[in-house]
Structure formats: C-alpha cells, structure tokens
Short mmCIF file of C-alpha atoms in Angstrom, two decimals:
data_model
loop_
_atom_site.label_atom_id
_atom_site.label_comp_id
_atom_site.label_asym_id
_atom_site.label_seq_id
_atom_site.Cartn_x
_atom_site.Cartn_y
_atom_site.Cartn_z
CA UNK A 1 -7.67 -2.54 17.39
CA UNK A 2 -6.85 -3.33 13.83
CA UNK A 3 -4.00 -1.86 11.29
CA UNK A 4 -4.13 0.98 9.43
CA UNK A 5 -3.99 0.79 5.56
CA UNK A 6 -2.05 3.89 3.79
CA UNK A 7 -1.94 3.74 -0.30
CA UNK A 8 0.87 6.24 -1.46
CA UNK A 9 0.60 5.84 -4.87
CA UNK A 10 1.09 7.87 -8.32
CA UNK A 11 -1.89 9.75 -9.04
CA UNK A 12 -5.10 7.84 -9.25
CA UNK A 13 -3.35 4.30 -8.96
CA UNK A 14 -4.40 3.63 -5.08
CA UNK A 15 -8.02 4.82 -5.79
CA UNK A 16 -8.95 2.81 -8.47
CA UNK A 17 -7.13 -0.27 -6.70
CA UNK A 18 -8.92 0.88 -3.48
CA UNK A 19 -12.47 1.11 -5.58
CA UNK A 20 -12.17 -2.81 -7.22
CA UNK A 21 -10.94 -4.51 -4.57
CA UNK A 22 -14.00 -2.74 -2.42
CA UNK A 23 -16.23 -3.70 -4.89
CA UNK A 24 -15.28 -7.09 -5.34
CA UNK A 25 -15.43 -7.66 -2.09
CA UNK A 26 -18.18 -5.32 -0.67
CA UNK A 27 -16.70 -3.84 1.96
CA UNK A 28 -13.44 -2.38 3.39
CA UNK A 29 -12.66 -3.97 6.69
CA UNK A 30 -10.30 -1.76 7.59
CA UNK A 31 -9.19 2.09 8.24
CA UNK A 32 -7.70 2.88 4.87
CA UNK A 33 -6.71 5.97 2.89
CA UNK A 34 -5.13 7.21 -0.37
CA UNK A 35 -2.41 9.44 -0.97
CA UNK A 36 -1.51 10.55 -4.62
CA UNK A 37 1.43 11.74 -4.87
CA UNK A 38 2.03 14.05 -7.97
CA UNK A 39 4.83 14.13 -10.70
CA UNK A 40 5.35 17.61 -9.64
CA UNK A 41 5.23 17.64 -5.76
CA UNK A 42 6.21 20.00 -2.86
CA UNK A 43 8.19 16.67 -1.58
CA UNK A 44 8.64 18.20 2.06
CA UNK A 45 5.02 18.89 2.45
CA UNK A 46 3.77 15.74 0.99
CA UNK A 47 5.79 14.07 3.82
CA UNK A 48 3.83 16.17 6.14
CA UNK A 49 0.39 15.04 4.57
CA UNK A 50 1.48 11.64 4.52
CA UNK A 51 2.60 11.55 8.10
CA UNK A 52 -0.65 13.08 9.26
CA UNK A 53 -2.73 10.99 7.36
CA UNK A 54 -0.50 7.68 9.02
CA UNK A 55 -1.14 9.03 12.43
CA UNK A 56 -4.97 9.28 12.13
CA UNK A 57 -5.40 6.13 10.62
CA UNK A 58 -3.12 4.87 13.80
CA UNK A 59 -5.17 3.24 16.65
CA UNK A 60 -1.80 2.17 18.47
CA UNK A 61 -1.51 -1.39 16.12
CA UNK A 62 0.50 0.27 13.95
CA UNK A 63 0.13 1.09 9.94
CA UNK A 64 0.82 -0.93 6.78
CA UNK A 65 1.63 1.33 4.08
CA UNK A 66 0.86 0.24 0.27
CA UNK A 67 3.28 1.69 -2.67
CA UNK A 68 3.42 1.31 -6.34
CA UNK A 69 6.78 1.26 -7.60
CA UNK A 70 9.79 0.80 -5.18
CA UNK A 71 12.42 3.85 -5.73
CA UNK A 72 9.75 6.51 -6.74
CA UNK A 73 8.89 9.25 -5.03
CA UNK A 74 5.87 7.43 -3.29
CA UNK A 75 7.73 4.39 -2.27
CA UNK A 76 10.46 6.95 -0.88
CA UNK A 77 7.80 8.85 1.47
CA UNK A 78 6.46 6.23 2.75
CA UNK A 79 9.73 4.86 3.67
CA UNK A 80 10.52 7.93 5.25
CA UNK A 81 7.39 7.43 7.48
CA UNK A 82 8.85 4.42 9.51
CA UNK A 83 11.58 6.42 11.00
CA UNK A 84 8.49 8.36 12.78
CA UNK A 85 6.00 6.15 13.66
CA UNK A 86 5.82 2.03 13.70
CA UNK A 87 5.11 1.58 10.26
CA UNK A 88 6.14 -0.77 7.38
CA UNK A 89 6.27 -0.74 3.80
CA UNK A 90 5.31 -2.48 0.63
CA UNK A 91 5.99 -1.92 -2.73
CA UNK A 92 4.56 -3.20 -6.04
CA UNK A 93 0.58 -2.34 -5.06
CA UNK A 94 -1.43 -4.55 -7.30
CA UNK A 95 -5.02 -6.22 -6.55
CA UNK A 96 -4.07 -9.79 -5.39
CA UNK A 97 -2.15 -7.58 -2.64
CA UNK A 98 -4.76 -5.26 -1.57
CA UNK A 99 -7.76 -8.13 -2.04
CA UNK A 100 -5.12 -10.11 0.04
CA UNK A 101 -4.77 -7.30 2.99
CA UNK A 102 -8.61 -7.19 3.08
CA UNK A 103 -8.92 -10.83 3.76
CA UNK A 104 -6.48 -10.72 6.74
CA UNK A 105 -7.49 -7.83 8.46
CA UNK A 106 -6.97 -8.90 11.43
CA UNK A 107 -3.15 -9.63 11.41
CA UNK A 108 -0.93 -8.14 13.48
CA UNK A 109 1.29 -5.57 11.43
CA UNK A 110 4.15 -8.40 11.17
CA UNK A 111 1.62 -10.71 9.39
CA UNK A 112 0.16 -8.52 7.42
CA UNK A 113 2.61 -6.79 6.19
CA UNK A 114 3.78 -10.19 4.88
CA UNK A 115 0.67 -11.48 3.62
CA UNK A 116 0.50 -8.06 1.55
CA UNK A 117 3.77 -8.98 0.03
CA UNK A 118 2.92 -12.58 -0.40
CA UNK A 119 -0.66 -11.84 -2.25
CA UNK A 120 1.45 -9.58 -4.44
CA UNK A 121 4.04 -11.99 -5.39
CA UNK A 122 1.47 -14.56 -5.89
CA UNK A 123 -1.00 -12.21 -7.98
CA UNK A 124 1.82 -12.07 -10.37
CA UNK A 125 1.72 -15.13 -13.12
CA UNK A 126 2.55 -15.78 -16.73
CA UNK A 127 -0.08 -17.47 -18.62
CA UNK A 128 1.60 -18.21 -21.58
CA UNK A 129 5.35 -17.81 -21.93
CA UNK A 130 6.67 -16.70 -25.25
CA UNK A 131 8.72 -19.21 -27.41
CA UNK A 132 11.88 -19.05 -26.74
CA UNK A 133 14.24 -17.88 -29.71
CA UNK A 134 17.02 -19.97 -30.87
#
C-alpha cells in the first residue's frame, strides 16, 4: 500500500512539474495524477472530478494532494477534499517538493505530507541578496 499523489494545479503547472521531476528521476514511484483546474471553471463539477480522481488513486493509505498557490481556486478544492476522504494538503508545488515526495514514497501520509512541505521550504533559496538601500 503506498499514498496517492493528486496535483491540482493551474493549467499546465502540475504536468510539466510531474514531467521533470519524472525525468530527472526516471520513474514515478507512486500512483499520481494531474488536475488542471481552469481560470474559468464549473467549480461544483471540478470538485466532483477531483474527488473521483482522489478516490481511485486511494488504496486505503490515504492521498497527499499537491497545490500551487494557497487561496486559489485549486488550493480551495483540494481543501474541500479532506472533509470527504483522509486526505491532506500542500500548497506552494514546486520541484524540490515533488522530487522530495518521490524520494519518500514510502511514508505514511503523516510523513509525507511533511516531507512535501519540508522539500518545498527547503527548495526555496536566495542566491544573491540585493544590496540593501540606505
């Protein structure tokens, strides 16, 4: 048994993630998909889609679901997803995150949900601050 991965993403954001980070690494261990979620959306039946597509990537361990931008319409599906199902979310999809959630597949949802978030917040680094002005 192993987690279920669900992007819900503005258009063409999970795929292309999805696509690298399977590349880079040359395989996806896990049962993933991608949802796009247009600008101009039937919200109630994107719910529907979403859900369904949560339950068949559900083996009984439970689904990790992947947003873009907290407070959009994709981050606010998916949240409406753990009210149905045992499922938690994370926003801020980059690739340190998903690279991250590929390396762990075998966490529990708890863990992985947290290495998700922590391969995200680590994935994030300035190189070279500017100069500050005085």
């Amino acid at each position: 048994m192993s987690i279920g991965i669900l992007l819900v993403t503005h258009p063409g954001i999970g795929d292309t993630l999805l696509k690298n980070a399977s590349e880079l690494l040359g395989n996806c261990p896990l049962r993933i998909r991608c949802l796009s979620i247009p600008l101009e959306n039937d919200r109630e039946q994107l719910v529907q889609s979403a859900l369904e597509a949560a339950r068949d990537l559900d083996d009984g361990s439970g689904i990790l679901i992947l947003t873009d931008a907290f407070g959009a319409t994709p981050s606010n599906i998916a949240c409406e997803l753990t009210r149905e199902m045992q499922a938690n979310v994370v926003s801020g999809l980059n690739l340190p995150m998903l690279i991250r959630v590929f390396n762990y597949s075998s966490d529990d949802l708890a863990a992985l949900t947290h290495k998700a978030a922590e391969g995200g917040m680590r994935g994030i680094q300035v190189s070279r601050a500017p100069e500050a002005e005085t």
